[in-house]
Amino acid sequence: MKLWGRRLWTLLSGPRGRMGVSQGWAFNSWKLHSSLTGLLSATGVVSQWTQVFEERGIPEARESSEYIVAHVLGAKTFQSLKPELWTKPLTPEQLQCIQELCSHRLQRMPVQYILGEWDFQGLSLKMVPPVFIPRPETEELVEWVLGEVAQRPPAVGARGGPLILEVGCGSGAIALSLLSQLPEGARRGFLDRQLPGLHLSSFVLGQSQVIAVDKEEAAVSLTRENAQRLQLQDRIRIIPLDVTSEGCWTHLVPWGPVDLVVSNPPYIFHKDMEQLAPEICSYEDPVALDGGEEGMDIISRILTLAPRLLSASGSIFLEVDPRHPELVKSWLQSRPDLHLSLVAVRKDFCGRLRFLHVQKFAP
């Protein structure tokens, strides 16, 4: 799934090209091909829908049809189906369900929303529009953070695991994948305190914890649901919060100091928004994508807030546009009062500058 996901999102992130086909025309064309005469096996249905998708310019036509058919048959991928199911005749109910799901794909709905779930770092996460769909690149951000935590255990203090703040949690992909791979510990009250106005259950000393914030209620709700599905709800506190609002940091200070701030913020340059594929423009929340004129609106806000929340030598890990490393470096140089320094830049699997490590230093 990861390899196909990488190919899919690489393709979807480019200019429209053939992907600018109208939804109405695509849906009408589906009706012309919706009779799957004589093709009643899973393999036959995949071939039929692959042809339809290809004719209508749907990205990753075969992979899309394979995922949909596998989903209807109760599997994650077509290749994971038992071989006997590839040629076994499908029931009318299964065929109808496949047709309905494929009709959504013809309308350019992302496969992740069609299936209602997607894997990220080995976790199966629920997906619902318009909450931002986690990209494969972001898995590399998680891997980098995990590697850094493993190399510097003294930085996590008495808790035994880092306290992490995620800004813009979306589906909870980053927060929950970090928690699933970072240390656990014995249950106790979170720092043995309850904060008025916040509905707390017991956090845990001796284990990693995450505070996840997002200004969109749909994202907060989905992260909460995914945390419960994965039984990680006791290690994460999910807070509706707009980091662009005045004084928002005061809501977070009582929880800190935090060891790490991690974010995949909206970073697309506003002028590039119209170049995104229909799958993105029509279904995902533009607020989770549009970073303003230079894609720096939320990035600069995070960097401004972080010094008040970070522990000594705490770190910020960001996913950004390839043009941002130089922009962030210049921006930080113009704000020496923040006591932050860009210490590392990493490329993604396509060789593009994609990830930043910014560290707090002593005044």
mmCIF file of C-alpha atoms in Angstrom:
data_model
loop_
_atom_site.group_PDB
_atom_site.id
_atom_site.type_symbol
_atom_site.label_atom_id
_atom_site.label_comp_id
_atom_site.label_asym_id
_atom_site.label_seq_id
_atom_site.Cartn_x
_atom_site.Cartn_y
_atom_site.Cartn_z
ATOM 1 C CA MET A 1 0.000 0.000 0.000
ATOM 2 C CA LYS A 2 2.831 2.398 0.820
ATOM 3 C CA LEU A 3 4.467 2.101 -2.638
ATOM 4 C CA TRP A 4 1.197 2.677 -4.499
ATOM 5 C CA GLY A 5 0.323 5.514 -2.171
ATOM 6 C CA ARG A 6 3.615 7.218 -2.974
ATOM 7 C CA ARG A 7 3.061 6.876 -6.712
ATOM 8 C CA LEU A 8 -0.526 8.091 -6.405
ATOM 9 C CA TRP A 9 0.245 11.208 -4.400
ATOM 10 C CA THR A 10 3.249 12.080 -6.553
ATOM 11 C CA LEU A 11 0.905 12.057 -9.521
ATOM 12 C CA LEU A 12 -1.973 13.840 -7.804
ATOM 13 C CA SER A 13 0.233 16.677 -6.587
ATOM 14 C CA GLY A 14 1.039 17.821 -10.134
ATOM 15 C CA PRO A 15 -0.864 20.050 -12.558
ATOM 16 C CA ARG A 16 -4.319 19.011 -13.673
ATOM 17 C CA GLY A 17 -3.520 17.866 -17.225
ATOM 18 C CA ARG A 18 -6.020 15.168 -18.134
ATOM 19 C CA MET A 19 -7.251 15.219 -14.543
ATOM 20 C CA GLY A 20 -9.307 18.328 -15.234
ATOM 21 C CA VAL A 21 -12.195 16.207 -16.580
ATOM 22 C CA SER A 22 -15.556 17.330 -15.226
ATOM 23 C CA GLN A 23 -17.323 15.221 -12.642
ATOM 24 C CA GLY A 24 -20.606 15.190 -14.549
ATOM 25 C CA TRP A 25 -19.020 13.846 -17.725
ATOM 26 C CA ALA A 26 -17.137 11.180 -15.782
ATOM 27 C CA PHE A 27 -20.283 10.049 -13.998
ATOM 28 C CA ASN A 28 -22.288 9.831 -17.247
ATOM 29 C CA SER A 29 -19.514 7.792 -18.834
ATOM 30 C CA TRP A 30 -19.652 5.364 -15.902
ATOM 31 C CA LYS A 31 -23.310 4.652 -16.651
ATOM 32 C CA LEU A 32 -22.347 3.614 -20.177
ATOM 33 C CA HIS A 33 -19.906 1.037 -18.779
ATOM 34 C CA SER A 34 -21.808 -0.023 -15.683
ATOM 35 C CA SER A 35 -23.057 -3.292 -17.140
ATOM 36 C CA LEU A 36 -20.378 -5.843 -16.242
ATOM 37 C CA THR A 37 -21.646 -8.409 -18.721
ATOM 38 C CA GLY A 38 -19.949 -11.741 -18.427
ATOM 39 C CA LEU A 39 -17.260 -10.397 -16.082
ATOM 40 C CA LEU A 40 -18.329 -11.770 -12.740
ATOM 41 C CA SER A 41 -14.979 -12.698 -11.154
ATOM 42 C CA ALA A 42 -12.838 -10.340 -9.111
ATOM 43 C CA THR A 43 -10.119 -10.387 -11.769
ATOM 44 C CA GLY A 44 -12.609 -9.661 -14.520
ATOM 45 C CA VAL A 45 -14.225 -6.799 -12.641
ATOM 46 C CA VAL A 46 -10.809 -5.271 -11.938
ATOM 47 C CA SER A 47 -9.965 -5.422 -15.649
ATOM 48 C CA GLN A 48 -13.302 -3.884 -16.630
ATOM 49 C CA TRP A 49 -13.033 -0.973 -14.224
ATOM 50 C CA THR A 50 -9.370 -0.453 -15.031
ATOM 51 C CA GLN A 51 -10.371 0.069 -18.653
ATOM 52 C CA VAL A 52 -13.129 2.500 -17.693
ATOM 53 C CA PHE A 53 -10.809 4.453 -15.389
ATOM 54 C CA GLU A 54 -8.075 4.611 -18.023
ATOM 55 C CA GLU A 55 -10.499 5.899 -20.647
ATOM 56 C CA ARG A 56 -11.583 8.668 -18.309
ATOM 57 C CA GLY A 57 -8.083 9.683 -17.186
ATOM 58 C CA ILE A 58 -8.399 8.457 -13.605
ATOM 59 C CA PRO A 59 -4.926 8.296 -11.996
ATOM 60 C CA GLU A 60 -3.606 4.829 -11.082
ATOM 61 C CA ALA A 61 -6.532 3.138 -12.787
ATOM 62 C CA ARG A 62 -5.639 -0.475 -12.013
ATOM 63 C CA GLU A 63 -4.604 0.204 -8.430
ATOM 64 C CA SER A 64 -7.849 2.119 -7.811
ATOM 65 C CA SER A 65 -9.991 -0.735 -9.112
ATOM 66 C CA GLU A 66 -7.956 -3.354 -7.229
ATOM 67 C CA TYR A 67 -8.310 -1.530 -3.924
ATOM 68 C CA ILE A 68 -12.050 -1.129 -4.359
ATOM 69 C CA VAL A 69 -12.637 -4.764 -5.308
ATOM 70 C CA ALA A 70 -10.398 -5.994 -2.478
ATOM 71 C CA HIS A 71 -12.268 -3.772 -0.005
ATOM 72 C CA VAL A 72 -15.640 -5.206 -1.033
ATOM 73 C CA LEU A 73 -14.206 -8.707 -0.610
ATOM 74 C CA GLY A 74 -12.918 -7.883 2.870
ATOM 75 C CA ALA A 75 -9.192 -7.510 2.145
ATOM 76 C CA LYS A 76 -6.705 -4.647 2.313
ATOM 77 C CA THR A 77 -5.142 -5.303 -1.089
ATOM 78 C CA PHE A 78 -6.025 -7.373 -4.128
ATOM 79 C CA GLN A 79 -2.765 -9.301 -3.789
ATOM 80 C CA SER A 80 -3.669 -10.344 -0.227
ATOM 81 C CA LEU A 81 -6.853 -12.084 -1.400
ATOM 82 C CA LYS A 82 -6.786 -15.853 -1.417
ATOM 83 C CA PRO A 83 -6.037 -16.950 -5.017
ATOM 84 C CA GLU A 84 -9.331 -18.838 -5.260
ATOM 85 C CA LEU A 85 -11.205 -15.561 -4.732
ATOM 86 C CA TRP A 86 -9.635 -14.023 -7.844
ATOM 87 C CA THR A 87 -11.709 -16.249 -10.123
ATOM 88 C CA LYS A 88 -14.689 -17.044 -7.916
ATOM 89 C CA PRO A 89 -17.936 -15.506 -9.291
ATOM 90 C CA LEU A 90 -19.028 -12.406 -7.421
ATOM 91 C CA THR A 91 -22.510 -12.080 -6.018
ATOM 92 C CA PRO A 92 -24.930 -9.472 -7.422
ATOM 93 C CA GLU A 93 -24.644 -7.605 -4.123
ATOM 94 C CA GLN A 94 -20.847 -7.481 -4.406
ATOM 95 C CA LEU A 95 -21.050 -6.284 -8.000
ATOM 96 C CA GLN A 96 -23.498 -3.562 -7.045
ATOM 97 C CA CYS A 97 -21.302 -2.382 -4.189
ATOM 98 C CA ILE A 98 -18.238 -2.281 -6.465
ATOM 99 C CA GLN A 99 -20.154 -0.269 -9.049
ATOM 100 C CA GLU A 100 -21.274 2.249 -6.444
ATOM 101 C CA LEU A 101 -17.746 2.717 -5.088
ATOM 102 C CA CYS A 102 -16.239 2.956 -8.568
ATOM 103 C CA SER A 103 -18.774 5.627 -9.481
ATOM 104 C CA HIS A 104 -17.311 7.753 -6.673
ATOM 105 C CA ARG A 105 -13.834 7.212 -8.090
ATOM 106 C CA LEU A 106 -15.077 8.398 -11.490
ATOM 107 C CA GLN A 107 -16.155 11.579 -9.735
ATOM 108 C CA ARG A 108 -12.517 11.919 -8.612
ATOM 109 C CA MET A 109 -13.126 11.073 -4.984
ATOM 110 C CA PRO A 110 -9.823 9.868 -3.433
ATOM 111 C CA VAL A 111 -9.612 6.131 -2.826
ATOM 112 C CA GLN A 112 -8.935 6.816 0.867
ATOM 113 C CA TYR A 113 -12.346 8.444 1.289
ATOM 114 C CA ILE A 114 -14.068 5.787 -0.835
ATOM 115 C CA LEU A 115 -12.707 2.986 1.339
ATOM 116 C CA GLY A 116 -13.225 4.978 4.520
ATOM 117 C CA GLU A 117 -9.827 3.954 5.863
ATOM 118 C CA TRP A 118 -6.137 4.012 4.999
ATOM 119 C CA ASP A 119 -2.907 2.604 6.400
ATOM 120 C CA PHE A 120 -0.246 4.918 7.791
ATOM 121 C CA GLN A 121 2.897 3.578 9.464
ATOM 122 C CA GLY A 122 1.174 0.224 9.843
ATOM 123 C CA LEU A 123 -1.924 1.705 11.514
ATOM 124 C CA SER A 124 -5.369 1.474 9.939
ATOM 125 C CA LEU A 125 -6.919 4.942 10.247
ATOM 126 C CA LYS A 126 -10.482 5.955 9.525
ATOM 127 C CA MET A 127 -10.736 8.553 6.741
ATOM 128 C CA VAL A 128 -13.646 10.921 6.134
ATOM 129 C CA PRO A 129 -13.885 14.017 3.942
ATOM 130 C CA PRO A 130 -12.878 16.782 4.185
ATOM 131 C CA VAL A 131 -10.219 15.891 6.778
ATOM 132 C CA PHE A 132 -6.739 15.983 5.238
ATOM 133 C CA ILE A 133 -5.494 12.612 3.948
ATOM 134 C CA PRO A 134 -1.979 11.776 5.227
ATOM 135 C CA ARG A 135 0.593 11.486 2.432
ATOM 136 C CA PRO A 136 3.386 8.929 2.192
ATOM 137 C CA GLU A 137 6.000 11.659 2.661
ATOM 138 C CA THR A 138 4.667 12.260 6.138
ATOM 139 C CA GLU A 139 5.585 8.696 7.091
ATOM 140 C CA GLU A 140 9.187 9.762 6.550
ATOM 141 C CA LEU A 141 8.685 12.684 8.924
ATOM 142 C CA VAL A 142 7.467 10.245 11.583
ATOM 143 C CA GLU A 143 10.478 7.986 10.990
ATOM 144 C CA TRP A 144 12.849 10.941 11.375
ATOM 145 C CA VAL A 145 11.250 12.002 14.658
ATOM 146 C CA LEU A 146 11.429 8.443 15.992
ATOM 147 C CA GLY A 147 15.094 8.239 15.057
ATOM 148 C CA GLU A 148 15.887 11.519 16.804
ATOM 149 C CA VAL A 149 14.052 10.470 19.967
ATOM 150 C CA ALA A 150 15.960 7.181 20.024
ATOM 151 C CA GLN A 151 19.292 9.007 19.820
ATOM 152 C CA ARG A 152 18.710 11.390 22.717
ATOM 153 C CA PRO A 153 16.877 9.684 25.612
ATOM 154 C CA PRO A 154 18.109 12.198 28.252
ATOM 155 C CA ALA A 155 15.968 14.910 26.653
ATOM 156 C CA VAL A 156 12.717 13.266 27.697
ATOM 157 C CA GLY A 157 13.180 13.874 31.404
ATOM 158 C CA ALA A 158 11.436 11.996 34.184
ATOM 159 C CA ARG A 159 8.471 10.919 32.096
ATOM 160 C CA GLY A 160 10.500 8.180 30.393
ATOM 161 C CA GLY A 161 9.147 9.281 26.993
ATOM 162 C CA PRO A 162 8.815 12.616 25.238
ATOM 163 C CA LEU A 163 5.879 14.969 25.581
ATOM 164 C CA ILE A 164 4.991 15.943 22.013
ATOM 165 C CA LEU A 165 2.782 18.720 20.675
ATOM 166 C CA GLU A 166 1.301 18.153 17.233
ATOM 167 C CA VAL A 167 -0.103 21.221 15.490
ATOM 168 C CA GLY A 168 -2.823 20.392 12.962
ATOM 169 C CA CYS A 169 -3.582 16.770 13.810
ATOM 170 C CA GLY A 170 -6.036 16.042 10.960
ATOM 171 C CA SER A 171 -6.814 12.332 11.131
ATOM 172 C CA GLY A 172 -4.305 11.806 13.942
ATOM 173 C CA ALA A 173 -1.825 10.034 11.655
ATOM 174 C CA ILE A 174 1.357 11.626 13.018
ATOM 175 C CA ALA A 175 0.379 11.663 16.689
ATOM 176 C CA LEU A 176 -0.957 8.122 16.799
ATOM 177 C CA SER A 177 1.854 6.561 14.785
ATOM 178 C CA LEU A 178 4.397 8.203 17.100
ATOM 179 C CA LEU A 179 2.558 6.977 20.186
ATOM 180 C CA SER A 180 2.274 3.462 18.793
ATOM 181 C CA GLN A 181 6.075 3.233 18.474
ATOM 182 C CA LEU A 182 7.281 5.229 21.483
ATOM 183 C CA PRO A 183 7.644 3.914 25.052
ATOM 184 C CA GLU A 184 4.718 3.035 27.266
ATOM 185 C CA GLY A 185 4.680 3.046 31.051
ATOM 186 C CA ALA A 186 2.592 2.398 34.149
ATOM 187 C CA ARG A 187 -0.678 4.296 34.461
ATOM 188 C CA ARG A 188 -0.758 7.358 36.685
ATOM 189 C CA GLY A 189 -2.394 10.773 36.576
ATOM 190 C CA PHE A 190 -0.871 13.130 33.988
ATOM 191 C CA LEU A 191 1.738 14.977 36.059
ATOM 192 C CA ASP A 192 -0.622 14.281 38.982
ATOM 193 C CA ARG A 193 -2.806 17.251 38.132
ATOM 194 C CA GLN A 194 -6.100 18.156 36.592
ATOM 195 C CA LEU A 195 -6.496 21.422 34.719
ATOM 196 C CA PRO A 196 -9.792 23.328 35.147
ATOM 197 C CA GLY A 197 -11.880 23.633 32.015
ATOM 198 C CA LEU A 198 -10.290 20.652 30.273
ATOM 199 C CA HIS A 199 -11.866 17.231 30.358
ATOM 200 C CA LEU A 200 -8.940 15.019 31.355
ATOM 201 C CA SER A 201 -8.749 11.319 31.778
ATOM 202 C CA SER A 202 -5.564 9.835 33.221
ATOM 203 C CA PHE A 203 -2.364 10.461 31.320
ATOM 204 C CA VAL A 204 0.628 8.339 32.189
ATOM 205 C CA LEU A 205 3.978 9.003 33.783
ATOM 206 C CA GLY A 206 6.837 6.960 32.421
ATOM 207 C CA GLN A 207 5.503 6.934 28.870
ATOM 208 C CA SER A 208 5.323 9.080 25.745
ATOM 209 C CA GLN A 209 2.366 11.437 25.453
ATOM 210 C CA VAL A 210 0.955 13.711 22.773
ATOM 211 C CA ILE A 211 -1.050 16.912 22.886
ATOM 212 C CA ALA A 212 -2.780 17.230 19.502
ATOM 213 C CA VAL A 213 -4.459 20.449 18.384
ATOM 214 C CA ASP A 214 -6.515 21.380 15.344
ATOM 215 C CA LYS A 215 -8.915 24.229 14.701
ATOM 216 C CA GLU A 216 -11.323 22.109 12.649
ATOM 217 C CA GLU A 217 -13.914 20.185 14.657
ATOM 218 C CA ALA A 218 -14.047 17.445 11.996
ATOM 219 C CA ALA A 219 -10.329 16.810 12.477
ATOM 220 C CA VAL A 220 -10.554 16.835 16.267
ATOM 221 C CA SER A 221 -13.428 14.361 16.124
ATOM 222 C CA LEU A 222 -11.644 12.049 13.679
ATOM 223 C CA THR A 223 -8.397 12.043 15.663
ATOM 224 C CA ARG A 224 -10.362 11.211 18.791
ATOM 225 C CA GLU A 225 -12.138 8.338 17.026
ATOM 226 C CA ASN A 226 -8.909 6.949 15.588
ATOM 227 C CA ALA A 227 -7.234 7.146 19.009
ATOM 228 C CA GLN A 228 -10.065 5.107 20.515
ATOM 229 C CA ARG A 229 -9.956 2.572 17.668
ATOM 230 C CA LEU A 230 -6.242 2.075 18.328
ATOM 231 C CA GLN A 231 -6.668 2.139 22.144
ATOM 232 C CA LEU A 232 -4.286 5.084 22.447
ATOM 233 C CA GLN A 233 -6.811 7.518 23.938
ATOM 234 C CA ASP A 234 -5.143 7.487 27.375
ATOM 235 C CA ARG A 235 -1.881 8.817 25.946
ATOM 236 C CA ILE A 236 -3.219 11.668 23.839
ATOM 237 C CA ARG A 237 -5.039 14.854 24.686
ATOM 238 C CA ILE A 238 -6.898 16.333 21.704
ATOM 239 C CA ILE A 239 -7.732 20.030 21.931
ATOM 240 C CA PRO A 240 -9.706 22.224 19.515
ATOM 241 C CA LEU A 241 -7.381 25.197 19.057
ATOM 242 C CA ASP A 242 -6.595 27.749 16.363
ATOM 243 C CA VAL A 243 -2.873 28.554 16.600
ATOM 244 C CA THR A 244 -3.444 31.799 14.698
ATOM 245 C CA SER A 245 -5.735 33.176 17.425
ATOM 246 C CA GLU A 246 -4.430 35.762 19.860
ATOM 247 C CA GLY A 247 -3.132 34.271 23.085
ATOM 248 C CA CYS A 248 -3.658 30.683 21.993
ATOM 249 C CA TRP A 249 -0.354 29.677 23.576
ATOM 250 C CA THR A 250 -1.826 30.319 27.037
ATOM 251 C CA HIS A 251 -4.037 27.240 26.562
ATOM 252 C CA LEU A 252 -0.941 25.074 26.044
ATOM 253 C CA VAL A 253 1.540 26.435 28.590
ATOM 254 C CA PRO A 254 -0.023 24.564 31.565
ATOM 255 C CA TRP A 255 0.653 21.284 29.772
ATOM 256 C CA GLY A 256 4.320 21.943 29.099
ATOM 257 C CA PRO A 257 7.082 22.274 28.657
ATOM 258 C CA VAL A 258 6.981 19.971 25.643
ATOM 259 C CA ASP A 259 10.004 18.155 24.282
ATOM 260 C CA LEU A 260 8.987 18.187 20.627
ATOM 261 C CA VAL A 261 6.671 20.108 18.337
ATOM 262 C CA VAL A 262 5.727 18.195 15.187
ATOM 263 C CA SER A 263 3.579 19.433 12.337
ATOM 264 C CA ASN A 264 2.609 18.883 8.733
ATOM 265 C CA PRO A 265 1.096 22.366 8.428
ATOM 266 C CA PRO A 266 -0.670 23.946 5.449
ATOM 267 C CA TYR A 267 2.353 24.865 3.305
ATOM 268 C CA ILE A 268 1.193 25.121 -0.313
ATOM 269 C CA PHE A 269 1.802 28.540 -1.859
ATOM 270 C CA HIS A 270 -1.584 30.151 -2.488
ATOM 271 C CA LYS A 271 -0.839 30.628 -6.187
ATOM 272 C CA ASP A 272 -0.258 26.857 -6.527
ATOM 273 C CA MET A 273 -3.616 25.830 -5.077
ATOM 274 C CA GLU A 274 -5.381 25.959 -8.444
ATOM 275 C CA GLN A 275 -2.847 23.503 -9.872
ATOM 276 C CA LEU A 276 -3.826 20.714 -7.489
ATOM 277 C CA ALA A 277 -5.595 17.640 -8.819
ATOM 278 C CA PRO A 278 -9.411 17.397 -8.692
ATOM 279 C CA GLU A 279 -9.135 14.716 -5.998
ATOM 280 C CA ILE A 280 -7.605 17.342 -3.735
ATOM 281 C CA CYS A 281 -9.483 20.479 -4.808
ATOM 282 C CA SER A 282 -12.939 18.922 -4.704
ATOM 283 C CA TYR A 283 -12.770 16.838 -1.556
ATOM 284 C CA GLU A 284 -10.079 17.925 0.920
ATOM 285 C CA ASP A 285 -10.326 20.958 3.158
ATOM 286 C CA PRO A 286 -8.362 23.813 1.510
ATOM 287 C CA VAL A 287 -7.633 25.220 4.981
ATOM 288 C CA ALA A 288 -5.383 22.191 5.582
ATOM 289 C CA LEU A 289 -3.435 22.911 2.395
ATOM 290 C CA ASP A 290 -3.241 26.657 1.691
ATOM 291 C CA GLY A 291 -0.285 28.206 3.479
ATOM 292 C CA GLY A 292 -0.801 31.738 2.201
ATOM 293 C CA GLU A 293 1.204 33.789 -0.271
ATOM 294 C CA GLU A 294 4.538 32.036 0.411
ATOM 295 C CA GLY A 295 3.138 29.015 2.247
ATOM 296 C CA MET A 296 4.525 30.413 5.502
ATOM 297 C CA ASP A 297 1.396 31.575 7.341
ATOM 298 C CA ILE A 298 1.107 28.644 9.753
ATOM 299 C CA ILE A 299 4.804 27.733 9.671
ATOM 300 C CA SER A 300 5.761 31.188 10.972
ATOM 301 C CA ARG A 301 3.027 30.988 13.594
ATOM 302 C CA ILE A 302 4.323 27.645 14.879
ATOM 303 C CA LEU A 303 7.881 28.995 15.034
ATOM 304 C CA THR A 304 6.671 32.054 16.931
ATOM 305 C CA LEU A 305 4.753 30.007 19.515
ATOM 306 C CA ALA A 306 7.232 27.156 19.965
ATOM 307 C CA PRO A 307 9.871 28.885 22.146
ATOM 308 C CA ARG A 308 7.246 29.565 24.829
ATOM 309 C CA LEU A 309 6.269 25.902 24.906
ATOM 310 C CA LEU A 310 9.510 23.991 24.328
ATOM 311 C CA SER A 311 11.831 22.690 27.019
ATOM 312 C CA ALA A 312 15.513 23.618 26.865
ATOM 313 C CA SER A 313 17.031 22.262 23.638
ATOM 314 C CA GLY A 314 13.549 21.197 22.486
ATOM 315 C CA SER A 315 12.964 20.594 18.789
ATOM 316 C CA ILE A 316 10.478 21.396 16.042
ATOM 317 C CA PHE A 317 10.004 18.997 13.123
ATOM 318 C CA LEU A 318 8.111 20.296 10.093
ATOM 319 C CA GLU A 319 7.034 19.041 6.697
ATOM 320 C CA VAL A 320 7.338 21.864 4.166
ATOM 321 C CA ASP A 321 7.511 22.842 0.503
ATOM 322 C CA PRO A 322 10.955 22.447 -1.159
ATOM 323 C CA ARG A 323 11.190 26.259 -1.328
ATOM 324 C CA HIS A 324 10.792 26.644 2.414
ATOM 325 C CA PRO A 325 14.201 25.708 3.833
ATOM 326 C CA GLU A 326 15.742 28.953 2.578
ATOM 327 C CA LEU A 327 12.661 30.968 3.487
ATOM 328 C CA VAL A 328 12.589 29.546 7.020
ATOM 329 C CA LYS A 329 16.320 30.067 7.467
ATOM 330 C CA SER A 330 16.019 33.735 6.472
ATOM 331 C CA TRP A 331 12.906 34.189 8.603
ATOM 332 C CA LEU A 332 14.646 32.771 11.688
ATOM 333 C CA GLN A 333 17.689 34.977 11.108
ATOM 334 C CA SER A 334 15.350 37.975 11.143
ATOM 335 C CA ARG A 335 13.910 36.840 14.519
ATOM 336 C CA PRO A 336 16.906 36.218 16.810
ATOM 337 C CA ASP A 337 14.640 36.854 19.801
ATOM 338 C CA LEU A 338 13.053 33.425 19.234
ATOM 339 C CA HIS A 339 16.336 31.621 19.954
ATOM 340 C CA LEU A 340 15.648 29.046 17.253
ATOM 341 C CA SER A 341 18.060 27.624 14.711
ATOM 342 C CA LEU A 342 17.514 25.500 11.591
ATOM 343 C CA VAL A 343 19.811 22.546 12.285
ATOM 344 C CA ALA A 344 18.872 20.013 9.595
ATOM 345 C CA VAL A 345 17.006 19.642 6.314
ATOM 346 C CA ARG A 346 15.986 16.308 4.787
ATOM 347 C CA LYS A 347 14.754 15.219 1.369
ATOM 348 C CA ASP A 348 11.712 13.038 0.730
ATOM 349 C CA PHE A 349 11.681 9.821 -1.298
ATOM 350 C CA CYS A 350 11.441 11.872 -4.508
ATOM 351 C CA GLY A 351 14.600 13.803 -3.666
ATOM 352 C CA ARG A 352 12.798 17.052 -2.785
ATOM 353 C CA LEU A 353 13.709 19.140 0.260
ATOM 354 C CA ARG A 354 10.762 18.333 2.482
ATOM 355 C CA PHE A 355 11.538 18.200 6.210
ATOM 356 C CA LEU A 356 13.035 20.676 8.686
ATOM 357 C CA HIS A 357 14.506 20.254 12.142
ATOM 358 C CA VAL A 358 14.553 23.514 14.100
ATOM 359 C CA GLN A 359 16.046 23.535 17.585
ATOM 360 C CA LYS A 360 15.764 25.876 20.548
ATOM 361 C CA PHE A 361 19.055 27.167 21.943
ATOM 362 C CA ALA A 362 19.952 28.943 25.160
ATOM 363 C CA PRO A 363 19.852 32.785 25.018
#
